[in-house]
Amino acid sequence: MSWLSFFRGKREEKGNAALAKDRLQIILAHERASRDGEDFLPRLQQELLAVVARYVQVDANKVQVNLERGEGMSTLAIGVELPAKSRRNAAA
Amino acid sequence: MAQVIVVTSGKGGVGKTTSSAAFATGLAQRGKKTCVIDFDVGLRNLDLIMGVERRVVFDIVNVIQGEAKLNQALIKDKRVEGLSILPASQTRDKDALTKEGVQAIIEELSKEYDYILCDSPAGIEKGALLALYFADQAIVVTNPEVSSVRDSDRILGVLQSKSKRAEEKKEPVKQHLLLTRYDPVRVAREEMLKLEDVLEILAIPLLGVIPESETVLKASNAGNPVILDAESPAGQAYADAVARFLGEERPHRFLEPPKKKGFFEKLFGGKAA
Ligand SMILES: Nc1ncnc2c1ncn2[C@@H]1O[C@H](COP(=O)(O)OP(=O)(O)O)[C@@H](O)[C@H]1O
Ligand SMILES: [Mg+2]
């Protein structure tokens, strides 16, 4: 430890265990909640896609599913790349 | 064609996941498109070490069972360009992994990535065998400790007999030794096997020596691969290992105990370990 950091005190040396605890609490809450129930995400995605497919042709490879688990709330974003209308007409 | 690298050891808790995260991040930092796959089905941890646990939607088992497309299961790292993570499943068991399924994933990834890293589970059962089966190269993570060295020797035997390359009698899997959790102070006190001893016993080329370092725990607390901590001795040692892997010459560091600091050095500076 250098002379300066000795006087700057312990604060900057403080560990980041609290960060580890926060991360664990969030992810474990989600894991425990889904432990009994089956994982509904695959089905949700399939059903959503089936609905979209009634209106437009979709390429399953061009569906992006993004999830961000948070403490009180999670966000699920499903992005479906819709084919350009004109191109479909041109192809037809 | 991508190179497939397995990070393996036989023994658990020696630093495979830490090394997989660091190495994958390091390769991506050097501009190589890299995907790191967690093969520890049922006990996934790579997501935590990489700090992407809250973004996991689908996993390798969903992809193998056709419930999700590969690109939907891949998590793109937000810190380093060209780095993706494919998480293991937390809820299913190892039997959900199949050779054909893994092969299809590796073939698809091969089209886009330069390196595919497979973080192996401990043991020599199905999960570990699948993680190493398609490997072109193996990073054998070993601690300077009797049971770890013995298990590494065992896994070297498995690489030479049960990998795809072995079965097809192709050029063998290229093996690299990564000696981790090396404590030069304890080595100097002759309490711990030294590098030369481990090298003599395992007799495979040395990729790097990663010192035992507090910064590893700090990095996993925060979910940042330790290689992103440029101040950390372990991070620097991983960066050296990645450079060597890519063909650069780098001297091995952190093999000797840090020099005792004099009184004035202690008072007026010198870096803390
Ligand atoms: N170089 C190191 N210095 C200190 N601790 C380390 C080091 N490498 C790994 N560890 C610690 O060892 C434990 C096991 O590491 P991990 O990467 O999960 O091993 P594995 O994947 O082989 O089971 C973890 O607690 C990790 O923080
Ligand atoms: Mg592990």
Coordinates of C-alpha atoms and ligand atoms in Angstrom, one line a residue:
Chain A
M1 CA 0.0 0.0 0.0
S2 CA 1.4 3.4 -0.9
W3 CA 1.7 6.3 1.5
L4 CA -1.2 8.1 -0.2
S5 CA -3.6 5.2 -0.3
F6 CA -2.9 4.6 3.4
F7 CA -4.4 8.0 4.2
R8 CA -7.1 7.8 1.6
G9 CA -8.4 5.1 3.9
K10 CA -10.1 1.8 3.4
R11 CA -12.8 3.0 1.1
E12 CA -11.1 2.4 -2.2
E13 CA -9.9 -1.0 -0.9
K14 CA -13.4 -2.0 0.0
G15 CA -14.4 -5.3 -1.6
N16 CA -17.3 -5.7 -3.9
A17 CA -19.0 -8.6 -2.1
A18 CA -22.2 -6.5 -1.9
L19 CA -22.3 -6.5 -5.6
A20 CA -22.0 -10.3 -5.7
K21 CA -24.9 -10.5 -3.2
D22 CA -27.2 -8.2 -5.2
R23 CA -26.5 -10.1 -8.4
L24 CA -27.2 -13.4 -6.7
Q25 CA -30.4 -12.3 -5.0
I26 CA -31.8 -11.2 -8.3
I27 CA -30.9 -14.2 -10.3
L28 CA -31.8 -16.7 -7.6
A29 CA -35.2 -15.1 -7.2
H30 CA -35.9 -15.8 -10.9
E31 CA -34.4 -19.3 -10.8
R32 CA -36.5 -20.3 -7.7
A33 CA -39.6 -18.9 -9.2
S34 CA -39.2 -20.9 -12.4
R35 CA -38.0 -24.1 -10.7
D36 CA -41.4 -25.8 -10.5
G37 CA -43.2 -24.2 -13.4
E38 CA -41.9 -25.2 -16.8
D39 CA -40.0 -22.7 -18.9
F40 CA -42.6 -20.8 -20.8
L41 CA -40.3 -18.8 -23.0
P42 CA -40.0 -21.3 -25.8
R43 CA -43.8 -21.7 -26.0
L44 CA -44.5 -18.0 -25.7
Q45 CA -42.1 -17.4 -28.6
Q46 CA -43.7 -20.1 -30.7
E47 CA -47.2 -18.9 -30.1
L48 CA -46.3 -15.3 -30.8
L49 CA -44.6 -16.3 -34.0
A50 CA -47.7 -18.3 -35.1
V51 CA -49.8 -15.2 -34.7
V52 CA -47.4 -13.0 -36.6
A53 CA -47.2 -15.7 -39.3
R54 CA -50.9 -15.3 -39.9
Y55 CA -50.2 -11.9 -41.3
V56 CA -46.7 -12.0 -42.7
Q57 CA -44.1 -14.5 -43.7
V58 CA -41.4 -14.6 -41.0
D59 CA -38.1 -16.2 -41.0
A60 CA -37.6 -17.8 -37.6
N61 CA -33.9 -17.0 -37.8
K62 CA -34.7 -13.3 -37.9
V63 CA -36.5 -13.3 -34.6
Q64 CA -34.5 -11.7 -31.8
V65 CA -35.5 -12.4 -28.2
N66 CA -33.9 -10.2 -25.5
L67 CA -34.5 -10.5 -21.8
E68 CA -33.2 -8.3 -19.0
R69 CA -34.0 -9.7 -15.5
G70 CA -34.3 -7.0 -12.9
E71 CA -35.1 -6.8 -9.3
G72 CA -38.8 -5.8 -9.4
M73 CA -39.4 -6.2 -13.1
S74 CA -38.0 -7.9 -16.1
T75 CA -38.3 -6.8 -19.7
L76 CA -38.7 -9.2 -22.6
A77 CA -38.3 -7.8 -26.0
I78 CA -39.1 -9.9 -29.1
G79 CA -38.0 -8.4 -32.4
V80 CA -39.5 -9.8 -35.6
E81 CA -37.9 -8.7 -38.8
L82 CA -40.8 -8.2 -41.2
P83 CA -40.1 -8.6 -44.9
A84 CA -40.5 -5.5 -47.0
K85 CA -43.9 -5.5 -48.7
S86 CA -42.6 -4.3 -52.0
R87 CA -40.1 -7.1 -52.2
R88 CA -42.7 -9.7 -51.5
N89 CA -44.8 -8.3 -54.3
A90 CA -41.8 -8.2 -56.6
A91 CA -41.1 -11.8 -55.8
A92 CA -44.6 -12.8 -56.4
Chain B
M1 CA -13.4 -22.9 -40.4
A2 CA -13.4 -22.1 -36.7
Q3 CA -10.9 -23.7 -34.3
V4 CA -12.6 -25.6 -31.5
I5 CA -10.9 -25.3 -28.1
V6 CA -11.9 -27.3 -25.1
V7 CA -11.0 -25.9 -21.6
T8 CA -10.8 -29.1 -19.5
S9 CA -9.2 -30.6 -16.4
G10 CA -10.9 -33.6 -15.0
K11 CA -11.0 -32.1 -11.6
G12 CA -13.5 -29.5 -10.5
G13 CA -12.7 -26.1 -9.0
V14 CA -9.3 -25.7 -10.7
G15 CA -10.3 -22.6 -12.8
K16 CA -11.8 -23.9 -16.0
T17 CA -14.7 -21.4 -16.0
T18 CA -12.5 -18.5 -14.9
S19 CA -10.0 -19.4 -17.7
S20 CA -12.7 -19.9 -20.3
A21 CA -14.2 -16.5 -19.6
A22 CA -10.8 -14.8 -19.6
F23 CA -9.5 -16.6 -22.7
A24 CA -12.7 -16.0 -24.7
T25 CA -12.7 -12.3 -23.8
G26 CA -9.0 -12.1 -24.6
L27 CA -9.4 -13.6 -28.0
A28 CA -12.2 -11.2 -28.8
Q29 CA -10.1 -8.3 -27.5
R30 CA -7.5 -9.3 -30.1
G31 CA -10.1 -9.1 -32.8
K32 CA -11.0 -12.8 -33.1
K33 CA -14.7 -13.6 -33.3
T34 CA -15.2 -15.9 -30.4
C35 CA -18.1 -17.9 -29.0
V36 CA -17.8 -19.5 -25.5
I37 CA -20.1 -22.4 -24.7
D38 CA -21.0 -23.6 -21.2
F39 CA -21.2 -27.4 -21.2
D40 CA -22.0 -27.7 -17.5
V41 CA -25.6 -28.6 -18.0
G42 CA -27.5 -28.4 -14.7
L43 CA -24.8 -26.3 -13.0
R44 CA -24.3 -23.3 -15.3
N45 CA -21.9 -20.7 -14.0
L46 CA -20.2 -19.2 -17.0
D47 CA -23.1 -16.7 -17.3
L48 CA -22.3 -15.4 -13.8
I49 CA -18.6 -15.1 -14.4
M50 CA -19.2 -13.3 -17.7
G51 CA -21.9 -11.1 -15.9
V52 CA -24.7 -11.9 -18.4
E53 CA -26.8 -14.0 -16.1
R54 CA -29.8 -11.6 -16.3
R55 CA -29.9 -11.8 -20.0
V56 CA -30.2 -15.6 -20.5
V57 CA -33.3 -16.4 -22.4
F58 CA -32.5 -19.7 -24.1
D59 CA -29.8 -22.2 -23.7
I60 CA -27.9 -24.9 -25.5
V61 CA -30.5 -27.5 -24.7
N62 CA -33.3 -25.3 -26.1
V63 CA -31.3 -25.1 -29.3
I64 CA -30.6 -28.8 -29.5
Q65 CA -34.3 -29.6 -29.0
G66 CA -35.4 -27.1 -31.6
E67 CA -37.1 -24.8 -29.2
A68 CA -35.0 -21.8 -30.2
K69 CA -32.7 -20.8 -33.0
L70 CA -29.0 -20.7 -32.2
N71 CA -28.8 -16.9 -32.8
Q72 CA -31.6 -16.4 -30.3
A73 CA -29.7 -18.3 -27.6
L74 CA -26.4 -16.5 -28.1
I75 CA -25.8 -13.6 -25.8
K76 CA -23.7 -10.9 -27.3
D77 CA -21.2 -9.4 -24.9
K78 CA -21.7 -5.7 -24.4
R79 CA -18.1 -4.9 -23.4
V80 CA -16.1 -6.6 -26.1
E81 CA -17.0 -6.7 -29.8
G82 CA -17.2 -10.1 -31.4
L83 CA -17.8 -12.1 -28.3
S84 CA -20.8 -14.3 -27.7
I85 CA -21.9 -16.7 -24.9
L86 CA -24.0 -19.8 -25.3
P87 CA -25.3 -20.7 -21.8
A88 CA -25.9 -24.2 -20.4
S89 CA -29.3 -25.2 -19.3
Q90 CA -29.9 -24.9 -15.6
T91 CA -33.0 -27.1 -15.3
R92 CA -32.4 -30.1 -17.5
D93 CA -29.9 -32.9 -17.1
K94 CA -26.9 -33.9 -19.0
D95 CA -28.7 -36.4 -21.2
A96 CA -30.4 -33.6 -23.0
L97 CA -27.0 -33.0 -24.7
T98 CA -26.5 -35.2 -27.8
K99 CA -23.4 -35.6 -30.0
E100 CA -25.5 -34.7 -33.1
G101 CA -27.0 -31.7 -31.4
V102 CA -23.6 -30.4 -30.3
Q103 CA -22.1 -31.1 -33.8
A104 CA -24.9 -29.1 -35.5
I105 CA -24.3 -26.1 -33.2
I106 CA -20.5 -26.2 -33.7
E107 CA -21.0 -26.4 -37.5
E108 CA -23.3 -23.4 -37.5
L109 CA -21.0 -21.4 -35.3
S110 CA -18.0 -22.4 -37.4
K111 CA -19.4 -20.3 -40.3
E112 CA -19.2 -17.1 -38.3
Y113 CA -16.6 -17.4 -35.6
D114 CA -12.9 -17.8 -35.5
Y115 CA -12.8 -19.6 -32.2
I116 CA -15.3 -21.8 -30.3
L117 CA -14.4 -22.3 -26.7
C118 CA -16.0 -25.1 -24.8
D119 CA -16.0 -24.7 -21.0
S120 CA -16.1 -28.3 -19.8
P121 CA -17.7 -29.6 -16.6
A122 CA -15.6 -31.6 -14.2
G123 CA -15.4 -35.3 -14.4
I124 CA -15.0 -37.7 -17.4
E125 CA -18.7 -38.4 -17.9
K126 CA -21.0 -37.4 -20.7
G127 CA -20.8 -33.6 -20.4
A128 CA -17.1 -33.6 -20.2
L129 CA -16.8 -36.0 -23.1
L130 CA -19.1 -34.0 -25.3
A131 CA -17.2 -30.8 -24.5
L132 CA -13.9 -32.3 -25.7
Y133 CA -15.2 -34.5 -28.6
F134 CA -15.0 -31.9 -31.3
A135 CA -11.9 -30.2 -30.1
D136 CA -9.0 -29.2 -32.3
Q137 CA -7.0 -27.9 -29.3
A138 CA -7.3 -28.4 -25.6
I139 CA -6.3 -26.1 -22.8
V140 CA -5.7 -28.4 -19.8
V141 CA -6.2 -26.3 -16.6
T142 CA -4.1 -27.7 -13.8
N143 CA -3.4 -26.6 -10.2
P144 CA 0.0 -27.4 -8.7
E145 CA -1.5 -30.0 -6.5
V146 CA -1.3 -33.8 -6.6
S147 CA -4.9 -34.7 -7.4
S148 CA -5.3 -32.0 -10.0
V149 CA -2.1 -33.2 -11.8
R150 CA -3.3 -36.8 -11.7
D151 CA -6.7 -35.8 -13.1
S152 CA -5.1 -33.7 -15.9
D153 CA -3.1 -36.7 -16.9
R154 CA -6.2 -38.8 -17.0
I155 CA -8.0 -36.2 -19.2
L156 CA -5.0 -36.1 -21.6
G157 CA -5.5 -39.8 -22.0
V158 CA -9.2 -39.3 -22.8
L159 CA -8.3 -36.6 -25.4
Q160 CA -6.0 -39.1 -27.0
S161 CA -8.5 -41.8 -27.2
K162 CA -12.1 -40.5 -27.1
S163 CA -12.0 -37.3 -29.1
K164 CA -13.3 -37.1 -32.7
R165 CA -9.7 -36.6 -34.0
A166 CA -8.6 -39.7 -32.1
E167 CA -11.5 -41.8 -33.4
E168 CA -10.9 -40.7 -36.9
K169 CA -7.2 -41.2 -36.6
K170 CA -6.5 -37.6 -37.6
E171 CA -3.8 -35.4 -36.3
P172 CA -4.2 -35.4 -32.5
V173 CA -5.8 -32.7 -30.5
K174 CA -3.2 -30.0 -29.8
Q175 CA -2.6 -29.8 -26.0
H176 CA -1.7 -26.8 -23.9
L177 CA -1.0 -26.7 -20.2
L178 CA -2.4 -23.8 -18.3
L179 CA -1.1 -23.9 -14.7
T180 CA -3.5 -21.8 -12.5
R181 CA -3.7 -20.7 -8.9
Y182 CA 0.1 -20.8 -8.8
D183 CA 1.4 -19.3 -5.5
P184 CA 5.2 -18.5 -5.9
V185 CA 5.5 -17.9 -2.1
R186 CA 4.3 -21.4 -1.3
V187 CA 6.4 -22.8 -4.1
A188 CA 9.5 -21.1 -2.7
R189 CA 8.6 -22.6 0.7
E190 CA 8.5 -26.0 -1.0
E191 CA 4.9 -26.4 0.1
M192 CA 3.6 -26.5 -3.4
L193 CA 4.6 -28.3 -6.6
K194 CA 6.7 -26.0 -8.8
L195 CA 6.2 -25.4 -12.5
E196 CA 9.1 -27.5 -13.5
D197 CA 7.7 -30.5 -11.6
V198 CA 4.3 -30.3 -13.2
L199 CA 5.8 -29.8 -16.7
E200 CA 8.1 -32.8 -16.2
I201 CA 5.2 -35.0 -15.1
L202 CA 2.6 -34.0 -17.7
A203 CA 5.1 -33.3 -20.5
I204 CA 2.9 -31.0 -22.7
P205 CA 3.7 -27.5 -23.9
L206 CA 3.1 -24.7 -21.5
L207 CA 0.7 -22.0 -22.5
G208 CA 0.8 -20.0 -19.3
V209 CA 1.0 -19.8 -15.5
I210 CA -1.8 -17.9 -13.8
P211 CA -0.9 -16.7 -10.3
E212 CA -3.2 -17.2 -7.3
S213 CA -4.7 -13.7 -7.0
E214 CA -7.4 -11.9 -5.0
T215 CA -8.5 -10.1 -8.1
V216 CA -10.1 -13.3 -9.5
L217 CA -12.7 -13.3 -6.7
K218 CA -13.2 -9.6 -7.2
A219 CA -13.8 -10.1 -10.9
S220 CA -16.3 -12.9 -10.3
N221 CA -18.2 -10.8 -7.7
A222 CA -18.7 -8.2 -10.4
G223 CA -19.2 -10.5 -13.3
N224 CA -16.2 -9.1 -15.2
P225 CA -13.8 -11.6 -16.7
V226 CA -10.5 -11.0 -14.9
I227 CA -8.6 -10.3 -18.1
L228 CA -10.5 -7.0 -18.3
D229 CA -8.7 -5.9 -15.1
A230 CA -5.4 -4.8 -16.6
E231 CA -3.9 -4.1 -13.2
S232 CA -4.5 -7.7 -12.0
P233 CA -1.6 -10.1 -12.1
A234 CA -4.0 -12.9 -13.1
G235 CA -5.5 -10.7 -15.8
Q236 CA -2.0 -9.9 -17.2
A237 CA -1.0 -13.6 -17.1
Y238 CA -4.2 -14.5 -19.1
A239 CA -3.4 -11.7 -21.6
D240 CA 0.1 -13.2 -22.0
A241 CA -1.4 -16.7 -22.5
V242 CA -3.8 -15.4 -25.2
A243 CA -0.9 -13.7 -26.9
R244 CA 1.2 -16.9 -26.9
F245 CA -1.8 -18.9 -28.1
L246 CA -1.9 -16.5 -31.1
G247 CA 1.8 -17.1 -31.8
E248 CA 3.5 -14.3 -29.9
E249 CA 6.6 -14.8 -27.7
R250 CA 6.0 -13.6 -24.2
P251 CA 8.2 -14.4 -21.2
H252 CA 6.5 -16.1 -18.3
R253 CA 5.9 -13.8 -15.4
F254 CA 4.7 -14.1 -11.8
L255 CA 6.8 -17.2 -11.2
E256 CA 8.9 -15.7 -8.4
P257 CA 7.6 -14.3 -5.1
P258 CA 7.2 -10.6 -5.2
K259 CA 10.4 -8.9 -3.9
K260 CA 10.2 -7.7 -0.3
K261 CA 9.8 -3.9 -0.4
G262 CA 12.2 -1.7 1.5
F263 CA 11.0 0.7 4.1
F264 CA 11.0 3.8 1.8
E265 CA 9.4 2.0 -1.0
K266 CA 6.6 0.9 1.3
L267 CA 6.2 4.4 2.5
F268 CA 6.3 6.3 -0.8
G269 CA 4.9 4.0 -3.4
G270 CA 5.3 0.8 -5.2
K271 CA 2.2 -1.0 -6.3
A272 CA 0.1 -3.0 -4.0
A273 CA -0.2 -6.7 -5.0
Ligands
LIG1 N1 -5.9 -17.6 -10.3 C1 -6.8 -17.7 -9.3 N2 -6.6 -17.0 -8.1 C2 -7.5 -17.2 -7.1 N3 -8.6 -17.8 -7.2 C3 -8.9 -18.5 -8.4 C4 -8.0 -18.4 -9.5 N4 -8.5 -19.2 -10.5 C5 -9.7 -19.6 -10.0 N5 -9.9 -19.2 -8.8 C6 -11.1 -19.6 -7.9 O1 -11.3 -21.0 -7.9 C7 -12.6 -21.3 -7.8 C8 -13.0 -22.3 -8.9 O2 -12.8 -21.7 -10.2 P1 -13.7 -22.1 -11.5 O3 -13.2 -21.3 -12.6 O4 -15.1 -22.0 -11.2 O5 -13.2 -23.6 -11.6 P2 -13.9 -24.8 -12.5 O6 -14.7 -24.2 -13.6 O7 -12.7 -25.6 -12.9 O8 -14.7 -25.6 -11.5 C9 -13.4 -20.0 -7.9 O9 -13.8 -19.7 -6.6 C10 -12.4 -19.0 -8.5 O10 -12.7 -17.7 -8.1
MG2 MG -16.7 -24.6 -14.2

